[in-house]
Short mmCIF file of C-alpha atoms in Angstrom, two decimals:
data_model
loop_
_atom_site.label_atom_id
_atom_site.label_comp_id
_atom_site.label_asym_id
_atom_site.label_seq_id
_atom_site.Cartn_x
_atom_site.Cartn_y
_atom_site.Cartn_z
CA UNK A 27 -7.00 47.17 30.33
CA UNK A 28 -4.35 47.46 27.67
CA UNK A 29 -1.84 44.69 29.26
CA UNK A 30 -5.04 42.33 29.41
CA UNK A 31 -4.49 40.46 26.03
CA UNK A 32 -1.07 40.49 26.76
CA UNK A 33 -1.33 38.50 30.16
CA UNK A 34 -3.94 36.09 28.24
CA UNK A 35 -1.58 35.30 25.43
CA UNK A 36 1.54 34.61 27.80
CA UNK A 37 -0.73 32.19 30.06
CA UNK A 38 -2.41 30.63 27.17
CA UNK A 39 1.60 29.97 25.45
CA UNK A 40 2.89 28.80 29.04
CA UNK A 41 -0.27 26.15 29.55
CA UNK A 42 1.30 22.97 29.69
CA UNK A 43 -0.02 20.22 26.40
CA UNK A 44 -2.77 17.79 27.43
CA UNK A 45 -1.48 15.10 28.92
CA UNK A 46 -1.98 12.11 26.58
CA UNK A 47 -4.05 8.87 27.35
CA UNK A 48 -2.87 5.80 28.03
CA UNK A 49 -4.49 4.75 24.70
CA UNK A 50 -3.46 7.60 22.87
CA UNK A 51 0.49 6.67 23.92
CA UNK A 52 -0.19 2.80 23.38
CA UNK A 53 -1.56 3.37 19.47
CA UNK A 54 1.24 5.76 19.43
CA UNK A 55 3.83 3.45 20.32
CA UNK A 56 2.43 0.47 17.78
CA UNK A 57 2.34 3.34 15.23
CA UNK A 58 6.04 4.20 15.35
CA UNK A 59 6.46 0.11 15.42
CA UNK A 60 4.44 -1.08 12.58
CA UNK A 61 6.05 1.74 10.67
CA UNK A 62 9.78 1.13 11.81
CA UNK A 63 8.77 -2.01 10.50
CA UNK A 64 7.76 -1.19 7.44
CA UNK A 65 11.00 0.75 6.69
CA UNK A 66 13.29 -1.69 7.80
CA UNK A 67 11.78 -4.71 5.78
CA UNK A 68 11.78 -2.51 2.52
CA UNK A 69 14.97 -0.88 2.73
CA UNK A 70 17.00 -3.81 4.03
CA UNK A 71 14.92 -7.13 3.75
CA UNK A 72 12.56 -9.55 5.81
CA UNK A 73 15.48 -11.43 7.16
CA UNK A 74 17.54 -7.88 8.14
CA UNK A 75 14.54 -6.33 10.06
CA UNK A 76 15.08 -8.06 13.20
CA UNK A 77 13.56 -6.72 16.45
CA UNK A 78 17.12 -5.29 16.89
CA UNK A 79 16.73 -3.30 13.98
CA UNK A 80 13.43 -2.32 14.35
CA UNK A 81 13.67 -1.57 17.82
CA UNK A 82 16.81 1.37 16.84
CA UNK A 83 14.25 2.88 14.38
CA UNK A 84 11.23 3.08 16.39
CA UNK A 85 13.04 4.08 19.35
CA UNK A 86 11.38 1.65 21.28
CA UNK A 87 13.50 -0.98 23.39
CA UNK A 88 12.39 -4.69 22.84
CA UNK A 89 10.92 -5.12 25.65
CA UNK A 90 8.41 -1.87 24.81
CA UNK A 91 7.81 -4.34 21.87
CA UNK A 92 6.90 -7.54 23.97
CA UNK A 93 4.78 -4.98 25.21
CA UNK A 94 2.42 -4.31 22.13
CA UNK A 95 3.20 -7.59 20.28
CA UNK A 96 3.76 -11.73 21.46
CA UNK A 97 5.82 -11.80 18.48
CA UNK A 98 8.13 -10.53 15.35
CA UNK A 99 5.81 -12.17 13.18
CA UNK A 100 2.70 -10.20 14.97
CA UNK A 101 4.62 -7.18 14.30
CA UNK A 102 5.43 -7.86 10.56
CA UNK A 103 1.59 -9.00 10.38
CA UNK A 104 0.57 -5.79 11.08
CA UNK A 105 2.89 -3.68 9.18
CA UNK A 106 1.68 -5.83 6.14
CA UNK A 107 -1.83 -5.08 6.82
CA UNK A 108 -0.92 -1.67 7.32
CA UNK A 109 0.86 -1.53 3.68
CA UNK A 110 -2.59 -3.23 2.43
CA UNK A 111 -4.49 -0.44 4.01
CA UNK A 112 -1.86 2.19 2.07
CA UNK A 113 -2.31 0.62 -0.78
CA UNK A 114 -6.20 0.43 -1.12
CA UNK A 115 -6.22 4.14 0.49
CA UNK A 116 -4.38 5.59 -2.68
CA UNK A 117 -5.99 3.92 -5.35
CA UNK A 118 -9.47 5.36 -3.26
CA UNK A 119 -7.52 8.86 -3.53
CA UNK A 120 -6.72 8.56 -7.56
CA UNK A 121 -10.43 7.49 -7.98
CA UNK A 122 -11.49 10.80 -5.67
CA UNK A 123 -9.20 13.18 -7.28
CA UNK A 124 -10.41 12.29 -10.97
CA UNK A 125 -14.04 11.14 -10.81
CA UNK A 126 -15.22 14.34 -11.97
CA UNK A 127 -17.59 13.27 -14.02
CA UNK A 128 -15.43 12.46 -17.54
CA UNK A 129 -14.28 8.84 -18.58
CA UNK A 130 -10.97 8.05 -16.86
CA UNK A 131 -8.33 6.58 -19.71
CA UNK A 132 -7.52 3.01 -19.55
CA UNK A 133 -3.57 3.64 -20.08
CA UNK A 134 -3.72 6.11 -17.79
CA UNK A 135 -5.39 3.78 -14.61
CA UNK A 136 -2.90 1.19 -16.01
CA UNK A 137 -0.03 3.26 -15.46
CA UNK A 138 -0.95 4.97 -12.41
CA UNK A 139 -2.09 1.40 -10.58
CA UNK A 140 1.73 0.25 -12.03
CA UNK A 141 3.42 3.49 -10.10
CA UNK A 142 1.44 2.38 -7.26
CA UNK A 143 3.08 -0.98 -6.95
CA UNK A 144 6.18 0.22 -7.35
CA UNK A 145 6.18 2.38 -4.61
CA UNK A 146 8.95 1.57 -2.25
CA UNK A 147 6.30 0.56 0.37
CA UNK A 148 4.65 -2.07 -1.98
CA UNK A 149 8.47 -3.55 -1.71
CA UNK A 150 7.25 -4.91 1.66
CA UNK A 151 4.27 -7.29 0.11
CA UNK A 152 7.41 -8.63 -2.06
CA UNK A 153 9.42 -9.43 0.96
CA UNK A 154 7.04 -11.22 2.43
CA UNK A 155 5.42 -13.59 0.20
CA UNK A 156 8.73 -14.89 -0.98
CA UNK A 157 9.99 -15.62 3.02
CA UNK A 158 5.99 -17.17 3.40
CA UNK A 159 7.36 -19.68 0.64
CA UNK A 160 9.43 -21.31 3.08
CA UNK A 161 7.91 -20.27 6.64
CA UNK A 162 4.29 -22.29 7.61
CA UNK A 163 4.23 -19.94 10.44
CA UNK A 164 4.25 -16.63 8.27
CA UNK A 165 2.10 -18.26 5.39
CA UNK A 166 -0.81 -18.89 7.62
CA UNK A 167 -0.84 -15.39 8.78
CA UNK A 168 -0.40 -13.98 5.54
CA UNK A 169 -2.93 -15.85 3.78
CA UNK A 170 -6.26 -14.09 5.50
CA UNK A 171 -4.05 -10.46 4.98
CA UNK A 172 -3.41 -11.04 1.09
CA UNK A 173 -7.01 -12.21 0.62
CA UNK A 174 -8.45 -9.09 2.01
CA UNK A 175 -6.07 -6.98 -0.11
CA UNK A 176 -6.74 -8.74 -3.23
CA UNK A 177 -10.53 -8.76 -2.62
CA UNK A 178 -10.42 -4.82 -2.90
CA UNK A 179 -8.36 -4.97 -5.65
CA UNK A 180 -10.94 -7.01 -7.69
CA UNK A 181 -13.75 -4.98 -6.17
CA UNK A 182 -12.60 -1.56 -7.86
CA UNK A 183 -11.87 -3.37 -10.29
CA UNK A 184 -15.69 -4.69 -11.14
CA UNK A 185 -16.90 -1.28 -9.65
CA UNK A 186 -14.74 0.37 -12.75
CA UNK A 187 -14.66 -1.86 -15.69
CA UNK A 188 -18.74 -3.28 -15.29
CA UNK A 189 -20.89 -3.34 -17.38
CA UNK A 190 -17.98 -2.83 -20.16
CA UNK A 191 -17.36 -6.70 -19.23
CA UNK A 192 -18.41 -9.15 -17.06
CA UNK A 193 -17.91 -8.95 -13.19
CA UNK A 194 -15.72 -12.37 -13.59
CA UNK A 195 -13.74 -10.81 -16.43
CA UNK A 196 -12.90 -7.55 -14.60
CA UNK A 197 -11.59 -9.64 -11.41
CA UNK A 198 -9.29 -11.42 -14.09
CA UNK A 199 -8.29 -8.28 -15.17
CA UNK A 200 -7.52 -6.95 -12.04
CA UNK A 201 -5.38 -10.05 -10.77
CA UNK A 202 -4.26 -10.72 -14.12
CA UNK A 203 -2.91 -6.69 -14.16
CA UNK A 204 -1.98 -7.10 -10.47
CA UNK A 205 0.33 -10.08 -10.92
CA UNK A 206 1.87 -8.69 -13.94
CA UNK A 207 3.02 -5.52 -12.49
CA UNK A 208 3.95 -7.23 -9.13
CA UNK A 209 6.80 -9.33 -11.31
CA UNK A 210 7.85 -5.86 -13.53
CA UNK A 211 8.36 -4.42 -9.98
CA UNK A 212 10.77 -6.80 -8.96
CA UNK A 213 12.53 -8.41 -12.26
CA UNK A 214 13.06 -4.40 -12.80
CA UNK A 215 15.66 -3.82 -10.42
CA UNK A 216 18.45 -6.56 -11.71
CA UNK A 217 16.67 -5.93 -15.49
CA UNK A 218 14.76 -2.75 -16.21
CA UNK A 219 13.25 -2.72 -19.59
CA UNK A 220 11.21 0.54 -19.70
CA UNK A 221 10.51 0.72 -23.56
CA UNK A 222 8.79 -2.95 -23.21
CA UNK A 223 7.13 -1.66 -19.95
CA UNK A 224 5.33 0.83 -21.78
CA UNK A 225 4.21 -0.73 -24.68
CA UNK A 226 2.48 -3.73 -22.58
CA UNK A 227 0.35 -1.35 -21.02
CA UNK A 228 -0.51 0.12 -24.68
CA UNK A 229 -0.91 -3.41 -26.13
CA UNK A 230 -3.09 -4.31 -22.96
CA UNK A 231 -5.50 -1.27 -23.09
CA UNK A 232 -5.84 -1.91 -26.62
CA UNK A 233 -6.76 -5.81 -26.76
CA UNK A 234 -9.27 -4.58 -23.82
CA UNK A 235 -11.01 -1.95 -26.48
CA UNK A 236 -10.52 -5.38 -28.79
CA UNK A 237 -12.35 -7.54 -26.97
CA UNK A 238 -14.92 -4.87 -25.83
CA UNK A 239 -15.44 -3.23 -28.72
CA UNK A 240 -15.18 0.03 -26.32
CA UNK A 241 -13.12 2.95 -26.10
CA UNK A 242 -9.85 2.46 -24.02
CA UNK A 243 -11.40 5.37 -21.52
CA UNK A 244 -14.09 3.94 -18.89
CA UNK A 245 -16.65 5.88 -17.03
CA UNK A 246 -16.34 5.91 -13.32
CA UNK A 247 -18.85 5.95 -10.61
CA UNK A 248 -19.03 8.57 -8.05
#
């Protein structure tokens, strides 16, 4: 009777894994794609990620690629919608983390949504609108993708700031903030000017209690 567990445990450790779908291997495989992808365009460029490249980090072989995607620009597609959905999921996880019930700070969403763009992910959005400038192809697929991203940027945006202001003043605010930080982000790495950095977002959160005649902290909504 004794040995009993012991037998159970040793079969239960020697069971073989569940084999995994087909599915589950396919999403697996476009997984370790979109974010090989993702890597390679931030850390060395659009024009540097080539399927080559991509291909040695995913540790996929190009055909495996041809495979999951008709094209390089399907595959940077989704790795920019994938950065969108990033993006969107952390500002959902700052609003989860601190809604508890007090009035968030202005400054503080201002800096925190700033750190956010930073991030070396965000680097990927950069990338890519600058090579759409020149490439039809890219542009078009890129257009529907930034939309969708910049919709849920203004809609937390009017979810956080209304009734303070209008709902067409907080989407101004939002792309207005957006933009802004977008060009710190990237002017910052040939000319960082921290002190200045700071100070905007002070100046900014107080013209906002200015023009609202409000405190610089907002209420949030669970």
């Amino acid at each position: 009777m004794s040995d009993q567990p012991k037998r159970s445990a040793a079969t239960r450790q020697a069971s073989p894994a569940p084999r995994r779908t087909q599915a589950q291997r396919r999403a697996a495989t476009i997984a370790k794609l979109v974010e090989a992808t993702i890597e390679a365009i931030a850390e060395v460029g659009y024009h540097n990620a080539s399927l080559g490249e991509i291909s040695r980090r995913a540790g996929v072989s190009k055909g495996g690629i041809f495979r999951h995607f008709d094209s390089r620009t399907d595959l940077v597609v989704a790795a920019a919608e994938e950065v969108g959905r990033r993006h969107m999921q952390a500002f959902d996880n700052l609003r989860q983390r601190e809604n508890n019930g007090r009035p968030l700070d202005l400054t503080h969403i201002l800096h925190r949504g700033r750190n956010r763009i930073r991030e070396e992910t965000n680097a990927v959005w950069f990338e890519l609108l600058v090579a759409a400038r020149t490439e039809p192809e890219l542009r078009a697929r890129l257009a529907p993708v930034a939309r969708a991203l910049i919709d849920d940027v203004e809609s937390v945006a009017i979810a956080a700031l209304t009734p303070l202001v209008p709902a067409e003043v907080a989407r101004l605010l939002a792309t207005s903030m957006a933009h802004m930080f977008d060009g710190e982000a990237i002017f910052r790495v040939t000319y960082p000017r921290p002190e200045l950095e700071d100070a905007r977002i002070e100046y900014i959160a107080e013209v906002f209690r200015q023009l609202t005649g409000a405190s610089t902290q907002v209420e949030t909504s669970s």
